[in-house]
Coordinates of C-alpha atoms and ligand atoms in Angstrom, one line a residue:
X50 CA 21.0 -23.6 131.5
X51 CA 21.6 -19.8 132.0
X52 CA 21.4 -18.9 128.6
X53 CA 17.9 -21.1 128.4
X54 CA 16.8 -18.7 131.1
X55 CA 17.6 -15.2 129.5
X56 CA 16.2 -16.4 126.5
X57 CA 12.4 -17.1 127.9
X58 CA 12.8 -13.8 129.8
X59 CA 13.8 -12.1 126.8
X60 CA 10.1 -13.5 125.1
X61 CA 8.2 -12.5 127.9
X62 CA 9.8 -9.3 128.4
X63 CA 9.0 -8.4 124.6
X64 CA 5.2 -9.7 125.2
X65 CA 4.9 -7.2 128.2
X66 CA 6.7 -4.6 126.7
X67 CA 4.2 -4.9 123.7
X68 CA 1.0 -5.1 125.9
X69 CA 1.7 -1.6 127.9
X70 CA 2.6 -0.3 124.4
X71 CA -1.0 -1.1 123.2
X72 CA -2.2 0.2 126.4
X73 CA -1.2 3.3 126.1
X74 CA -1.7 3.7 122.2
X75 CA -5.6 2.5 123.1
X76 CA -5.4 5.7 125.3
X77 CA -4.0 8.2 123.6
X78 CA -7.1 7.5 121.1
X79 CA -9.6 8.0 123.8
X80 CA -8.5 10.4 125.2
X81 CA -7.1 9.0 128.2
X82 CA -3.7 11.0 129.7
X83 CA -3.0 8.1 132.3
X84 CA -3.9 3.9 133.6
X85 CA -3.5 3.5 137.2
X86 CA -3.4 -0.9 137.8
X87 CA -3.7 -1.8 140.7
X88 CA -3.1 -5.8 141.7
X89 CA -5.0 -8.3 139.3
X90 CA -5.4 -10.0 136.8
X91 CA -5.1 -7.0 134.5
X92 CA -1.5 -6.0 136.2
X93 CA -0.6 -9.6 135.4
X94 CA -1.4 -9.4 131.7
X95 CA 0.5 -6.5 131.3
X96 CA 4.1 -6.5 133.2
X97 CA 3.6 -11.0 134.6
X98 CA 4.0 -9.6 138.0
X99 CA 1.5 -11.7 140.2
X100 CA 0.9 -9.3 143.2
X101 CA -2.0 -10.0 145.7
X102 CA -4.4 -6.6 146.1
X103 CA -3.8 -5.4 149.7
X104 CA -4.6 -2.7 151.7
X105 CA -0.9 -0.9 151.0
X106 CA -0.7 1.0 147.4
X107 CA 1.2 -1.1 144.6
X108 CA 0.4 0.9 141.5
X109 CA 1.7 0.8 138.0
X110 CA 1.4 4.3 136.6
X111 CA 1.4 4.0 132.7
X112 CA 1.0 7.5 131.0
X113 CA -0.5 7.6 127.6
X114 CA 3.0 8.8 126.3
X115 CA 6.2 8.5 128.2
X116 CA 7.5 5.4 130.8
X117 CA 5.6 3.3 132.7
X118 CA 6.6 3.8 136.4
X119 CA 5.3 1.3 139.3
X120 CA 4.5 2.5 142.8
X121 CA 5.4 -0.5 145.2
X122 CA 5.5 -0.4 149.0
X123 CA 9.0 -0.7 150.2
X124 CA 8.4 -4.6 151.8
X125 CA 7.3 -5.8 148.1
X126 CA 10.5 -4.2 146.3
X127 CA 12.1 -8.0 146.0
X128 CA 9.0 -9.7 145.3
X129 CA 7.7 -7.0 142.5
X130 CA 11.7 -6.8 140.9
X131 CA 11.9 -11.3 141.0
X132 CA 8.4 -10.8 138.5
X133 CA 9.1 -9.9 135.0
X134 CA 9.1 -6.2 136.1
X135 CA 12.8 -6.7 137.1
X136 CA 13.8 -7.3 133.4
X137 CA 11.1 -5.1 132.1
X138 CA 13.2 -1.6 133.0
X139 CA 10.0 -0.2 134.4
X140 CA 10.9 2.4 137.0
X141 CA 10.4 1.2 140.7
X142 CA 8.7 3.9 142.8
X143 CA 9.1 2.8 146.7
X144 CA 7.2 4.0 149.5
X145 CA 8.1 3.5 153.2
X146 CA 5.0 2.8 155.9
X147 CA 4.7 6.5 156.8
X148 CA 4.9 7.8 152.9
X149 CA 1.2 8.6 151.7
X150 CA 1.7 6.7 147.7
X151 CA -1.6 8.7 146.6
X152 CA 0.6 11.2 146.8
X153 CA 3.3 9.8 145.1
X154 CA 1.3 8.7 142.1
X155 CA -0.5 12.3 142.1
X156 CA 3.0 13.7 142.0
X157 CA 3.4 11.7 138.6
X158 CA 1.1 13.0 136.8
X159 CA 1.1 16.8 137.2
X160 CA -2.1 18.3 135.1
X161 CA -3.1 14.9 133.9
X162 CA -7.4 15.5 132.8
X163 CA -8.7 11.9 132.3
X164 CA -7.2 8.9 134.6
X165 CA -8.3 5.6 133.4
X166 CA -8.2 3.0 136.4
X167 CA -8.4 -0.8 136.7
X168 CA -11.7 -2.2 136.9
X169 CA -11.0 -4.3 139.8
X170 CA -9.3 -1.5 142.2
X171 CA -10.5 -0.9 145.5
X172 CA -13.3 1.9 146.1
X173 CA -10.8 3.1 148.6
X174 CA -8.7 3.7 146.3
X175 CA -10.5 5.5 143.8
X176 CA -11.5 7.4 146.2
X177 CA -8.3 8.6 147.8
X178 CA -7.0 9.1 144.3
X179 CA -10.2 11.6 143.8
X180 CA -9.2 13.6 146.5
X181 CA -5.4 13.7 145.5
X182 CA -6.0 14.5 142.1
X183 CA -9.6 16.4 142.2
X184 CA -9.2 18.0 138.7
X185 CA -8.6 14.9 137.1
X186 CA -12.0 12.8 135.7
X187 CA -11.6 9.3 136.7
X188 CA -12.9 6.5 133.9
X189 CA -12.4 2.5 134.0
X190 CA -9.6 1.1 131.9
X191 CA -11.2 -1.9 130.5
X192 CA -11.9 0.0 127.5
X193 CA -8.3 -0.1 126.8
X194 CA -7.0 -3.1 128.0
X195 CA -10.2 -5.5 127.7
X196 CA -10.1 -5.4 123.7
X197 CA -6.5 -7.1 124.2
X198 CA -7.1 -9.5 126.8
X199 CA -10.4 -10.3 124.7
X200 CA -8.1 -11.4 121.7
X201 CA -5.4 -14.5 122.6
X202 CA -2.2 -14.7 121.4
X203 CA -0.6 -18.2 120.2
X204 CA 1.0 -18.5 123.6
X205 CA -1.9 -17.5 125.3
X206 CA -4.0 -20.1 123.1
X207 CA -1.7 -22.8 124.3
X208 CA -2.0 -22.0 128.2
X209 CA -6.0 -22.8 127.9
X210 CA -5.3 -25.7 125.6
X211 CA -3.8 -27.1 129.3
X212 CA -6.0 -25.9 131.2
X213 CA -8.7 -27.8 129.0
X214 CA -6.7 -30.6 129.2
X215 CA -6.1 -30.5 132.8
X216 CA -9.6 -29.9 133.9
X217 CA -10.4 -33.0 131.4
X218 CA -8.6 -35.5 133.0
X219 CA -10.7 -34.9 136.2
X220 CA -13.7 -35.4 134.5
X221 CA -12.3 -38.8 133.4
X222 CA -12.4 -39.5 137.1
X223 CA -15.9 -38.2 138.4
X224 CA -18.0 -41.1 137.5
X225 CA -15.8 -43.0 139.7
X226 CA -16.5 -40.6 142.8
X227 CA -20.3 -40.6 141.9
X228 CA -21.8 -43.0 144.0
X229 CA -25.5 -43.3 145.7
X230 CA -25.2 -42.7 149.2
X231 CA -22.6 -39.9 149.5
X232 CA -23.3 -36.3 149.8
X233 CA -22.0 -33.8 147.1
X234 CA -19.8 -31.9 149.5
X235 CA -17.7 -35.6 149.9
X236 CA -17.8 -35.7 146.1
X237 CA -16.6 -32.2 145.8
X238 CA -13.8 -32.7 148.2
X239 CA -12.1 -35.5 145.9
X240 CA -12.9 -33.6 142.7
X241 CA -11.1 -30.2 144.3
X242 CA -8.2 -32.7 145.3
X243 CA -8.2 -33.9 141.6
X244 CA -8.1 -30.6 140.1
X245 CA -4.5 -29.4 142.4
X246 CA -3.3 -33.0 141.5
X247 CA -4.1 -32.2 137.7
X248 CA -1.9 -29.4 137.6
X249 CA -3.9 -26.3 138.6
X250 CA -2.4 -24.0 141.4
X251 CA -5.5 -23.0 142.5
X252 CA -9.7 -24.2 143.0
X253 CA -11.6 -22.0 141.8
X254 CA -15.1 -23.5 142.1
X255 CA -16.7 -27.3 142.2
X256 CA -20.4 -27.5 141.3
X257 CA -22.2 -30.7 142.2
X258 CA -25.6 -30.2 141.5
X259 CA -27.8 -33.8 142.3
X260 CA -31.7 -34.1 141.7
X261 CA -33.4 -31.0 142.4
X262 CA -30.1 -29.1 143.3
X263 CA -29.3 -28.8 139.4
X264 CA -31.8 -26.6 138.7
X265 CA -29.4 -23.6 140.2
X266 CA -27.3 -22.7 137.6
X267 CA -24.8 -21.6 140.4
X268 CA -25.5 -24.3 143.1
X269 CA -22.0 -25.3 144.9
X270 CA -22.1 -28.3 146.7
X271 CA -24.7 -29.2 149.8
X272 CA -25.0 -32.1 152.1
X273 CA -27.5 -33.7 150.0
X274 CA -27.2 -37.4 149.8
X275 CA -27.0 -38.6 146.1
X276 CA -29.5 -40.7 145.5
X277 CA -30.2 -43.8 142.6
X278 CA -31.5 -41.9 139.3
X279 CA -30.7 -38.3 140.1
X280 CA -29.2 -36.1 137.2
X281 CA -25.7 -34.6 138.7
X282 CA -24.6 -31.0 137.1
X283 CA -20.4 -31.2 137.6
X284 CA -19.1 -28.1 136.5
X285 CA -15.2 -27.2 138.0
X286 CA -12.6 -25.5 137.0
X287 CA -9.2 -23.7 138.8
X288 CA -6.3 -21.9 137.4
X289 CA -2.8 -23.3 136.3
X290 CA 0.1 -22.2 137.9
X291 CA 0.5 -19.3 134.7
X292 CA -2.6 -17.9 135.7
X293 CA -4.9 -19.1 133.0
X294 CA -8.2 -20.7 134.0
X295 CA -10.3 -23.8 133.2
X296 CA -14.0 -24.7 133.4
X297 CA -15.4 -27.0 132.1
X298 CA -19.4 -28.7 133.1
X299 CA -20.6 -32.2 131.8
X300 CA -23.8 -34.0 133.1
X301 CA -23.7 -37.3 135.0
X302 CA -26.4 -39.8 136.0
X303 CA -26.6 -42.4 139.4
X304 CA -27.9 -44.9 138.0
X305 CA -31.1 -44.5 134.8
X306 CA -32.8 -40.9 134.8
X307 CA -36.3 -40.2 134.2
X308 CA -36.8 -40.8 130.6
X309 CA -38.3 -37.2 129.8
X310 CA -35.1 -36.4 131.5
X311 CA -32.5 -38.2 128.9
X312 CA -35.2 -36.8 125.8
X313 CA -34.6 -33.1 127.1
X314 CA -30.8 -33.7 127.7
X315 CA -30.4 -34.7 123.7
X316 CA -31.9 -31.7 122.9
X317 CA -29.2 -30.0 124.9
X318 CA -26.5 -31.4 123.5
X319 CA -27.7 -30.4 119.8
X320 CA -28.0 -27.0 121.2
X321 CA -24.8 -26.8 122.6
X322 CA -23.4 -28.5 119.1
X323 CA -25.9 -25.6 117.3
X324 CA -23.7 -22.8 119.2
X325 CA -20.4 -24.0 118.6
X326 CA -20.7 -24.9 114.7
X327 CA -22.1 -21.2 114.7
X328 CA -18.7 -19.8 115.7
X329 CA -16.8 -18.2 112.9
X330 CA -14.8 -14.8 112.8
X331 CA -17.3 -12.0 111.9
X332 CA -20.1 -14.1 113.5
X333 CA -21.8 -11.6 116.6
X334 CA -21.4 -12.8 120.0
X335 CA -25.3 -12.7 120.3
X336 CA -25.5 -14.6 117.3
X337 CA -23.8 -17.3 118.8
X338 CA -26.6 -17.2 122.0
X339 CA -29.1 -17.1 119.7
X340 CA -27.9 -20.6 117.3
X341 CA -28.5 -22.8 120.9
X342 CA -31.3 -21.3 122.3
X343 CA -33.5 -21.5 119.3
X344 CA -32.9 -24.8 119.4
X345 CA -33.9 -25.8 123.2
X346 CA -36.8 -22.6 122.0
X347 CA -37.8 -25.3 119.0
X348 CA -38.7 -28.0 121.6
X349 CA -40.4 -26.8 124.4
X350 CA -37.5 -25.6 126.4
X351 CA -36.6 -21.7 125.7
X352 CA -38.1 -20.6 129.3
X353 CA -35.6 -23.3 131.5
X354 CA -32.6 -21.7 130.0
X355 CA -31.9 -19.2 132.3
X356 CA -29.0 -17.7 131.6
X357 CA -26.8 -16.5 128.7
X358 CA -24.9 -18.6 126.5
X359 CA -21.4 -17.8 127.7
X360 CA -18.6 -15.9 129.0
X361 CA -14.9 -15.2 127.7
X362 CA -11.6 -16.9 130.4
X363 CA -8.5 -16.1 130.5
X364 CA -6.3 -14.9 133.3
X365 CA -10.0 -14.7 134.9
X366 CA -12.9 -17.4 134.7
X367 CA -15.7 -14.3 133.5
X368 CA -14.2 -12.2 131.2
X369 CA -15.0 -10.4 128.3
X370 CA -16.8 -11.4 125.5
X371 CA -20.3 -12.4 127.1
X372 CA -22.1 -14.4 125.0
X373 CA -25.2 -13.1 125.7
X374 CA -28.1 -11.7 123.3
X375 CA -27.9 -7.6 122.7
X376 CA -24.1 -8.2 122.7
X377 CA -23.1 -7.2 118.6
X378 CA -19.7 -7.7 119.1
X379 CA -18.1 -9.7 116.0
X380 CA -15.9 -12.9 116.7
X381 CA -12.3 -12.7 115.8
X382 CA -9.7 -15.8 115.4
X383 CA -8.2 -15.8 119.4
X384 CA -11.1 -14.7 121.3
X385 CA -11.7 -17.4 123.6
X386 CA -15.0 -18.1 125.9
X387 CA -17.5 -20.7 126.6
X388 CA -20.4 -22.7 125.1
X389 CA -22.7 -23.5 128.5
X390 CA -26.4 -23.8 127.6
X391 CA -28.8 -25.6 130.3
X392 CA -32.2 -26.4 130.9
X393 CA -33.1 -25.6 134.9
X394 CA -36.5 -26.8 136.0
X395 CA -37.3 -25.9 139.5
X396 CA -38.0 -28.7 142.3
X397 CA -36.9 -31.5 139.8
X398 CA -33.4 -31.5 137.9
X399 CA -30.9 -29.3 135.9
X400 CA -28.8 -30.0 133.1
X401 CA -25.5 -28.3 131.6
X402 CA -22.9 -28.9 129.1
X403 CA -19.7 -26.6 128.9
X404 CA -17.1 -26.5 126.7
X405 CA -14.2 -23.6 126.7
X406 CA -14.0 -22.9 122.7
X407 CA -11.5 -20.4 120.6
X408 CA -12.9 -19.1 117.3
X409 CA -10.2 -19.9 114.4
X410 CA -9.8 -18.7 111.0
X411 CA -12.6 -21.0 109.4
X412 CA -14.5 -22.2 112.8
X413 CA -13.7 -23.1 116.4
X414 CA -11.3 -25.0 118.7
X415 CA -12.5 -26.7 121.4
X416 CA -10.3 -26.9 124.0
X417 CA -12.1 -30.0 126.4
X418 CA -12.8 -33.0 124.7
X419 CA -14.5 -35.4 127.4
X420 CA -17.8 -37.2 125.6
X421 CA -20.8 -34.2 126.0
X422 CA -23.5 -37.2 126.2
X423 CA -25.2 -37.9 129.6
X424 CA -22.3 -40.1 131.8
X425 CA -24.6 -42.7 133.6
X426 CA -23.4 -44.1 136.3
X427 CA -24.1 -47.7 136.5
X428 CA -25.1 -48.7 140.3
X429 CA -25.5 -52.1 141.5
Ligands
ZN1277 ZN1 -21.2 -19.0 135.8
ZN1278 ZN1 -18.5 -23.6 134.4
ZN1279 ZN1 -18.4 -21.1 132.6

């Protein structure tokens, strides 16, 4: 039992280890003397230690060349040294509730020129740090950490393959909820309580879009009654208890839709299908937009799909790549994002179908496999 335990924090040690390596090589080539990560998602990649962003500094200080140090306030010492950070080596920086830890982490780097810091910190933050370290020119680390994050590791692959799986088997379930007469936010309660029993630690978001409602692409719930042949737009997702995320949209129907309605949704579906058998490694990200939307463009429907094709997920929900036209970036086997194309038109009805999909060697992977057909609901 104990030696099952050092061994899997002897793997994740060597992942982290790996990561802030990378890190720093990625700024020694641009230039880049320091990365200041503050609580997030990208602090989690890089040492597994799950800290919530508060008002007191935790900081990990990772020079470009030399040991990474963290900065933690002297009440999170046992919660940052229970994370992987304890096995890690990193050196622990404490501050007590009079210390100033700007101060602390200007200390550390004496004559540094370029800081890069977290894209998520706090403008309070980078503010203080401004005035502690005025020389220093201050740029955003997702140039050097986003590139890694962007490209999944087997491990990595494997946490959104449950995800996927776990944000499937509520789907398997929402036709059951679906039901003329109750209001989305009732629906959206028992998906939310479907998504925790599925496995996720955490909601994240629950879309139920009915009738008119799906035409807002980001619509939440209301307490609009559902009502015999509306369209409902059911896009959810949370994260699992390792931090990776799922969402995942499919279409459902109370009851027979207007028939222009069903023509336009298999449409969609081909689009969506266009996108995905598009993916390939070398294939542009814009590329990938383009394959679905010149087929809703083909039949009538270019102007009702209103947003881009899809995002990259992760440790976060939006992450990089965007799928999104002017973005020339090339696919690579790991990067992992989502196929959502939808038609929106105003005062009547929406549509959507998602999929969370990893390019392979020769293709893609999708990681939900619920039927992307329209799910009619068959009322009484
Ligand atoms: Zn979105
Ligand atoms: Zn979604
Ligand atoms: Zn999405």
């Amino acid at each position: 039992m104990a030696y099952g335990v050092m061994v899997s924090l002897h793997v994740d040690e060597s992942i982290y280890r790996a990561r802030l390596q990378a890190v720093q090589q990625a700024a020694r080539s641009a230039g880049i003397d320091a990365v200041l990560v503050t609580p997030g998602p990208d602090l989690r990649y890089l040492t597994g230690y799950e800290a919530v962003p508060l008002e007191r500094l935790t900081c990990l200080v990772l020079p470009s060349s030399g040991d990474p140090v963290m900065v933690v306030p002297n009440l999170e010492v046992l919660a940052a040294t229970a994370s992987p950070i304890g096995s890690l080596g990193l050196g622990l920086h404490s501050w007590g509730e009079t210390d100033d830890p700007v101060r602390l982490v200007a200390g550390l780097l004496p004559g540094a020129a370029t800081i890069a810091l977290d894209d998520h910190m706090w403008a309070e933050k980078v503010l203080r740090l401004r005035a502690a370290m005025p020389d220093a020119h201050q740029v955003t680390a997702g140039p050097v950490i986003h590139p890694l994050r962007m490209r999944k590791d087997a491990a990595e692959i494997a946490a959104l393959r449950k995800a996927g799986a776990a944000i499937d088997a509520v789907h398997a379930e929402v036709t059951g909820l679906l039901r003329p007469g109750r209001t989305e936010r009732e629906v959206g309660r028992d998906i939310a309580e479907r998504i925790l029993a599925a496995g996720h630690v955490s909601v994240n978001f629950v879309i139920v879009a009915s009738g008119p409602n799906g035409a807002s692409p980001h619509h939440e719930v209301s307490d609009r009654v559902i009502e015999i042949g509306d369209p409902v737009v059911v896009d959810i997702g949370g994260s699992m208890p390792d931090g990776y995320c799922s969402d995942s949209t499919r279409t459902y129907a109370v009851g027979e839709p207007p028939a222009a309605y069903r023509e336009w949704f298999e449409v969609l579906e081909r689009a969506q299908r266009a996108s995905c058998d598009a993916i390939a490694p070398g294939v542009t990200c814009e590329a990938i937009d383009e394959a679905g939307r010149s087929v809703l463009r083909d039949a009538g429907l270019g102007d009702l799909f209103i947003h881009r094709t899809g995002h990259g997920i992760g440790l976060e929900t939006h992450e990089e790549p965007y799928i999104v036209s002017g973005n020339a970036l090339r696919l690579e086997p790991g990067m992992a994002f989502s196929v959502e194309p939808g038609f929106y038109e105003t005062g009547r009805y929406g549509a959507r179908i998602e999929d969370i999909v990893i390019c392979t060697d020769d293709g893609f992977e999708s990681v939900n496999s619920r039927p992307r057909g329209l799910a009619v609901v068959e009322v009484a």
